[in-house]
XYZ file of C-alpha atoms in Angstrom:
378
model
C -46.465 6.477 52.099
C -42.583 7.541 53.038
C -41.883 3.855 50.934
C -43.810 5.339 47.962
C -42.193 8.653 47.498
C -39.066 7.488 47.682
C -39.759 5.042 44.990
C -41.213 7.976 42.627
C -38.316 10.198 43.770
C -36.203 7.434 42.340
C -37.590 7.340 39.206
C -37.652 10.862 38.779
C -33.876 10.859 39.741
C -33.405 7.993 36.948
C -35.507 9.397 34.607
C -32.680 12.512 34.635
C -29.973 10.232 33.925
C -31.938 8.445 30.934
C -32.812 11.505 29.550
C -29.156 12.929 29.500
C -27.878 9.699 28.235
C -30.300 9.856 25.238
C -29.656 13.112 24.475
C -25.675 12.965 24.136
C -26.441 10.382 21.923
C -28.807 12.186 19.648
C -26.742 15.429 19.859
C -23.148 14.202 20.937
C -22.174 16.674 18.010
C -23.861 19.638 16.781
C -22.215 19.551 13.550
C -24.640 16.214 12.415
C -28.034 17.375 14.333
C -29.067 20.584 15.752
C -30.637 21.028 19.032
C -34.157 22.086 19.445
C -35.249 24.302 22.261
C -38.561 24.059 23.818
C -40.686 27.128 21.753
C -41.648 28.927 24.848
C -37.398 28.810 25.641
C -35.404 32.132 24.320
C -32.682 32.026 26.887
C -29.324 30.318 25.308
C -26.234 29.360 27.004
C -24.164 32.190 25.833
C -21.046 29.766 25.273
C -23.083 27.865 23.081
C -21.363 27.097 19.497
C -25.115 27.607 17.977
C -26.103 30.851 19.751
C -29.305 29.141 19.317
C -32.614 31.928 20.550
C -35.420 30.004 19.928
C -36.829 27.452 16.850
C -39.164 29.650 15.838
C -36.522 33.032 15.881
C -33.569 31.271 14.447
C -33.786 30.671 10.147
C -30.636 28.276 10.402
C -32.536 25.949 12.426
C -35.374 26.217 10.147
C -33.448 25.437 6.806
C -33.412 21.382 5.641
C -29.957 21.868 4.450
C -29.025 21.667 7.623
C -30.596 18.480 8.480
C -28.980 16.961 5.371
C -25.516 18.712 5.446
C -22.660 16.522 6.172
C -20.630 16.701 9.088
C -18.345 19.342 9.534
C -15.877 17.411 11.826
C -15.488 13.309 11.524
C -14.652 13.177 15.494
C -16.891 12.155 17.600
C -17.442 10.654 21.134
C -20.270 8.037 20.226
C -19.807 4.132 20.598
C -19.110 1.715 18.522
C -23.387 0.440 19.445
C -24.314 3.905 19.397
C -22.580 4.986 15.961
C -24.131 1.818 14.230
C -27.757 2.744 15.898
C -27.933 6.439 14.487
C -25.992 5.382 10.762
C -28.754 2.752 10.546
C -31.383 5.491 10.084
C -32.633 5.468 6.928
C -35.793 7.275 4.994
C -38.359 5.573 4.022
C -39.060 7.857 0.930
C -37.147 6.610 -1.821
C -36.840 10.052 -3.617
C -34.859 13.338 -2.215
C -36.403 16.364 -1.617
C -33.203 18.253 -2.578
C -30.452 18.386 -5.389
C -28.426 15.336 -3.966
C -25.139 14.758 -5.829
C -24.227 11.266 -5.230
C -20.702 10.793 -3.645
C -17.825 7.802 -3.455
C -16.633 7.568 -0.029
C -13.401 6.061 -0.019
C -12.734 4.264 3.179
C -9.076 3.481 4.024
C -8.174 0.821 6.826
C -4.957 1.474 7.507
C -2.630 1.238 10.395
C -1.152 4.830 10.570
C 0.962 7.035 7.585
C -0.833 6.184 3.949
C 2.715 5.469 2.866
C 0.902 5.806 -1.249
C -0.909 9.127 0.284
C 0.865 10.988 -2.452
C -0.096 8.860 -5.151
C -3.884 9.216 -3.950
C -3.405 12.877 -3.427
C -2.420 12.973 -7.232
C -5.885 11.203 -7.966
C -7.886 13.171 -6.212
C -6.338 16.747 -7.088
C -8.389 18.858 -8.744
C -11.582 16.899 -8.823
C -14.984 18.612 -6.867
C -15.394 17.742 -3.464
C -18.879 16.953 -4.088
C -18.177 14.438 -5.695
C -15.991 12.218 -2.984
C -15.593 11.781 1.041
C -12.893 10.299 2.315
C -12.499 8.602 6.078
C -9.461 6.767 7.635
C -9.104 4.126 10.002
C -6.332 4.307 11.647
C -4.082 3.098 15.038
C -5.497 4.803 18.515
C -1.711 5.855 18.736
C -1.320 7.033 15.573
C -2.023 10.849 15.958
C 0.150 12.593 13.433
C -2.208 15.024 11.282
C -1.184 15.613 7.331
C -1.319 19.645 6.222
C -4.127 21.107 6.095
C -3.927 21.258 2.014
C -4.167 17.500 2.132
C -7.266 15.813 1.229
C -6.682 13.521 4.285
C -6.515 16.615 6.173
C -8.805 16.107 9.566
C -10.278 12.739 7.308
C -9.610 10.053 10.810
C -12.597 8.553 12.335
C -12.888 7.428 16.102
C -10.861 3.794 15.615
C -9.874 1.461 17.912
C -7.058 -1.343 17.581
C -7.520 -4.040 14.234
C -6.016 -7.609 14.927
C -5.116 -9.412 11.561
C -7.864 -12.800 11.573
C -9.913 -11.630 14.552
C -13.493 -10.061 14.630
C -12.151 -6.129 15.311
C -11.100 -6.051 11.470
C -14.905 -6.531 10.663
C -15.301 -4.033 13.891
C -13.353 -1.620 11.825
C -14.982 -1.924 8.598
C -18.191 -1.315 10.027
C -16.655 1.621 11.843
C -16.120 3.125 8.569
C -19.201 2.188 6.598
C -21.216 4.016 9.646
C -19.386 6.900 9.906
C -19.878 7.292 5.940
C -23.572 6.461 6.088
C -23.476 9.740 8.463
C -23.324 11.616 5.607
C -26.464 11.446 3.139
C -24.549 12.190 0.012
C -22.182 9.092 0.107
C -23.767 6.417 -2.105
C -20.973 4.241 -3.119
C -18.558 2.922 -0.240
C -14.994 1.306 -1.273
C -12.834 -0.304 1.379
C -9.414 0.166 0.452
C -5.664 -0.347 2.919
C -2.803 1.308 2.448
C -1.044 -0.670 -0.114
C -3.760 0.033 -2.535
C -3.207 1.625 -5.810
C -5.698 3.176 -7.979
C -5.815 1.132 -11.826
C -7.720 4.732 -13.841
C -8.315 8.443 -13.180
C -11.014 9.895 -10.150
C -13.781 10.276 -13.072
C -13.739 6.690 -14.821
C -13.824 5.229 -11.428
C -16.490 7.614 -10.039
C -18.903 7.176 -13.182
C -18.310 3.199 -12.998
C -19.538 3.001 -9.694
C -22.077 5.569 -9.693
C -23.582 3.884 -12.677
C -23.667 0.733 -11.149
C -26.774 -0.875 -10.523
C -24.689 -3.846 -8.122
C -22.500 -3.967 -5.376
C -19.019 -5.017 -5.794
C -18.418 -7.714 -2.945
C -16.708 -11.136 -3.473
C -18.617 -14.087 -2.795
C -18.209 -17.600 -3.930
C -19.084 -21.265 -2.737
C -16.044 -22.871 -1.989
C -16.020 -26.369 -1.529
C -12.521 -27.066 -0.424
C -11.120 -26.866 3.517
C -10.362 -23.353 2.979
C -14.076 -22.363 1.925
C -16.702 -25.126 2.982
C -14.441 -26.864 5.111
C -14.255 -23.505 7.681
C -17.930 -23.720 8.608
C -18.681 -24.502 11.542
C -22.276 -26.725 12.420
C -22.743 -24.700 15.544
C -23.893 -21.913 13.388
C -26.753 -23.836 12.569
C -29.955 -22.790 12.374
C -28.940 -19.078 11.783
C -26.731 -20.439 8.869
C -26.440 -23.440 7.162
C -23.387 -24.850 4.792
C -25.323 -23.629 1.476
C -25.364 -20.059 3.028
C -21.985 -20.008 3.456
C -19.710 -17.549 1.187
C -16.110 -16.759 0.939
C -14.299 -13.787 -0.475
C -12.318 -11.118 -0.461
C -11.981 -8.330 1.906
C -11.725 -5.328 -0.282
C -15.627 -4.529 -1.007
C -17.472 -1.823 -2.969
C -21.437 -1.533 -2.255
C -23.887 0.357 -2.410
C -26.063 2.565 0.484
C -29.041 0.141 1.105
C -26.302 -2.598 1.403
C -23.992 -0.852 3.676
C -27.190 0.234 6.136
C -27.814 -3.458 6.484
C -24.641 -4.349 6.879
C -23.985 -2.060 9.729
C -27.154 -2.808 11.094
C -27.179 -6.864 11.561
C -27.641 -7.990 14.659
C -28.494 -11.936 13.721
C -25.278 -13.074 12.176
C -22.684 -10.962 13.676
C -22.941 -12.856 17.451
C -23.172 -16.358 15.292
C -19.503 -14.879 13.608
C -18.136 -13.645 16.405
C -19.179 -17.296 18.625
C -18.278 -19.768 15.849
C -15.563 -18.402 13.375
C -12.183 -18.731 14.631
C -9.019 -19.562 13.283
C -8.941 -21.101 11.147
C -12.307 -19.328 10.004
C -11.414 -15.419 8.993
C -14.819 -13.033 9.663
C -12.497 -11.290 6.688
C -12.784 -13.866 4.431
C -16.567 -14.901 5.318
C -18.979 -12.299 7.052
C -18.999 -9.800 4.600
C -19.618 -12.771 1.585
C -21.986 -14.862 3.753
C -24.249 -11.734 4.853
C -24.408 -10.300 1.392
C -25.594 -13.638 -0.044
C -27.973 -14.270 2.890
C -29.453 -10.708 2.728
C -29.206 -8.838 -0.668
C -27.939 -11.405 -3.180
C -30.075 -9.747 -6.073
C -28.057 -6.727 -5.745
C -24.730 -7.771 -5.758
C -22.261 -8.834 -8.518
C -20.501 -11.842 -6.573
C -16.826 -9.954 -7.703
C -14.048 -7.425 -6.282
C -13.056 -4.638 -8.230
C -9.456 -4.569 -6.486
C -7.047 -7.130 -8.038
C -4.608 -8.897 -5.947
C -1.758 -11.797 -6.816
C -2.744 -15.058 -5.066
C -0.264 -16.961 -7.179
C 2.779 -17.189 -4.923
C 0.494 -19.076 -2.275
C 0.470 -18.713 1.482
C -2.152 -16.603 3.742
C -1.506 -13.587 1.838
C -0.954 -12.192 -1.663
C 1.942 -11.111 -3.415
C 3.819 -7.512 -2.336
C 4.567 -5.732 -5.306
C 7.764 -3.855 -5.301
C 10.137 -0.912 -6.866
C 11.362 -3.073 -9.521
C 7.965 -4.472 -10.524
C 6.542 -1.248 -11.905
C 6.061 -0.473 -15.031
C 3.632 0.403 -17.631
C 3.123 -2.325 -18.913
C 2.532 -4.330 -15.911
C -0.014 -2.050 -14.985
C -1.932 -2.422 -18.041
C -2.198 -5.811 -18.246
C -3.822 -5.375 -14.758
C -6.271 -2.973 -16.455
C -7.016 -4.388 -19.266
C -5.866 -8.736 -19.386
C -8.608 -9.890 -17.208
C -11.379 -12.351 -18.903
C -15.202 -12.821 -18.005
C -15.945 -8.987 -17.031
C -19.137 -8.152 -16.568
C -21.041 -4.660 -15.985
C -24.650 -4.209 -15.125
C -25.018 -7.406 -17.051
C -23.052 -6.723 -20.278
C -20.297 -9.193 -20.196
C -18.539 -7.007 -22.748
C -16.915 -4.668 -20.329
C -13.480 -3.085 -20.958
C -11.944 -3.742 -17.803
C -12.928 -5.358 -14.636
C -10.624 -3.878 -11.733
C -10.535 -0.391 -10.223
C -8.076 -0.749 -7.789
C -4.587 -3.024 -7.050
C -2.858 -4.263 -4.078
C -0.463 -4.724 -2.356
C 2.057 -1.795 -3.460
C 5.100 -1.844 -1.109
C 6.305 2.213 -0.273
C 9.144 1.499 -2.560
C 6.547 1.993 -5.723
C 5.748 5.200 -5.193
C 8.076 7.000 -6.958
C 8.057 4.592 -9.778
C 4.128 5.125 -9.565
C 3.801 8.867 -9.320
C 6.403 8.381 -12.595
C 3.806 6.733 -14.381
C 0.068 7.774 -13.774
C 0.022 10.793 -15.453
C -0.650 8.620 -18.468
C -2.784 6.279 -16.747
C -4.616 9.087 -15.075
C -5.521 10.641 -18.532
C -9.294 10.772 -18.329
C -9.565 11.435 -22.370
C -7.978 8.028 -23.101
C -10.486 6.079 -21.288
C -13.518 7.777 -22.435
């Protein structure tokens, strides 16, 4: 009898513990869910930042703008497993109940200072906030805070440290996609680093990718060492060779594509186990998922150009002396074989450029007042 209380007093003990562990991650922050009281409950901590009284008494708890509204304040004290868990939450009812005004969230991986900051702050200026979110992954050390006039102002998410060729740069990108997914309005996601560039003005690249109907993530069957040749046969059954994709880093997609990317659990442990150097998750996960997955939505292609001509692991750095008009035109407008919701007529095929060394700002912030000109591109 003394054997079998204990035992239920242990549970009940446990039970405690489970129940306060669920909660802080359901309601870690306020600002994304509110906290409902039991209905009979009207006493409230008085140091509460809700001065909640009761569900029933209180209208803000009773309004679905606050269910939907984004959050306030990007910091938060969730994991990495407990971040992906609640972004993976999706309805089920394909319509909203509500005026939604479909956002771009620009994601930036970046190791700390956005040394092209200004140049971005010059694309977003003056443009409604409805319209964008922006989030940035930065360096645990990195602390510094921009002004509060920037539009990076209080924009850093919960990171942790990126290796270049290991699995914590997919870590990160994931980081970023589920922190955006947080917020119901973002529709379009666009990794970008900090030596990106934008090619036209906030509304020509906010209409293109709004009026999308595909996902702009690079995948391709390459049969030489670099592509084919970096598969590994322990990843068999999960994937075989003809699964296997390569491409670039620097996506674009779309909501239902981000939610499953954030949410695999199948192919990331095969990744993580199996590709190693030299296999880049970088160069493969992101192609590899999207074909296994969702290939019918995707567009197989990058909208950020990059240099590969010079050779090597990485592309060419652009610098001070490489600006100019011209060049960036031809980046706009040379390319062949673009193709947009399946007119192969399209005017241009790349949003954004890399990699811009800090040297081009000047000659940048020179120039994209013309570029920027929303009239010319209409």
């Amino acid at each position: 009898m003394v054997f079998c209380f204990s035992i239920a007093l242990c549970v009940i003990v446990l039970s405690f513990f489970a129940s306060d562990r669920m909660k802080s991650v359901l309601l870690s922050r306020e600002d994304y869910f509110y906290i409902l009281p039991d209905q009979n409950d009207s006493v409230v901590n008085a140091n509460s930042d809700c001065k909640l009284s009761s569900f029933f008494s209180s209208p803000s708890l009773r309004s679905f703008e606050d269910w939907v509204a984004a959050p306030k304040d990007l910091w938060h004290s969730m994991s990495d497993e407990e971040l992906m868990w609640r972004a993976s939450m999706a309805p089920n009812v394909a319509e909203y109940p509500y005026n939604r005004t479909p956002k771009v969230a620009f994601m930036f991986l970046a190791r700390g200072r956005l040394p092209l900051g200004p140049l971005w702050e010059r694309f977003f200026k003056g443009h409604d906030p409805r319209l964008y979110s922006i989030y940035l992954h930065c360096s645990p050390e990195f602390t510094d805070e921009p002004t509060e006039s920037s539009v990076f102002y209080k924009r850093k998410i919960p990171s942790k440290v990126v290796e270049w060729g290991k699995a914590s740069m997919i870590d990160a990108e994931r980081r970023l996609l589920a922190n955006a997914l947080l917020d119901f309005s973002n529709e379009r996601f666009v990794l970008l680093s900090e030596t990106c560039i934008p090619l036209f003005g906030f509304l020509t690249i906010y209409n293109y990718l709004i009026s999308s109907k595909y996902s702009f993530i690079s995948s391709f069957d390459d049969p030489r060492p670099i592509g084919r040749g970096r598969y590994n046969k322990r990843m068999w059954p999960t994937l075989s060779i003809s699964d296997w994709r390569k491409g670039s880093q620097w996506f674009e997609t779309q909501r239902k594509i981000a939610i499953d990317l954030i949410s695999d659990r199948k192919y990331y442990p095969v990744f993580l186990n199996h590709c190693k150097p030299p296999c880049y998750m970088d160069e493969h996960y992101m192609a590899t998922l999207v074909n296994k997955q969702n290939p019918e939505m995707n567009s197989n292609t990058s909208v950020t150009w990059v240099d590969w001509t010079t050779g090597g692991s990485h592309p060419k750095t652009f610098l001070r002396k490489d600006i100019s008009e011209t060049f960036l035109n031809r980046i706009r407008y040379d390319s062949v074989n673009c193709s947009y919701n399946g007119n192969s007529s399209s005017s241009y095929c790349f949003l954004f450029a890399r990699k811009f060394h800090p040297s081009t700002l000047e000659p940048l912030l020179r120039i994209t007042p013309r570029l920027f000109n929303e009239t010319s591109l209409q």
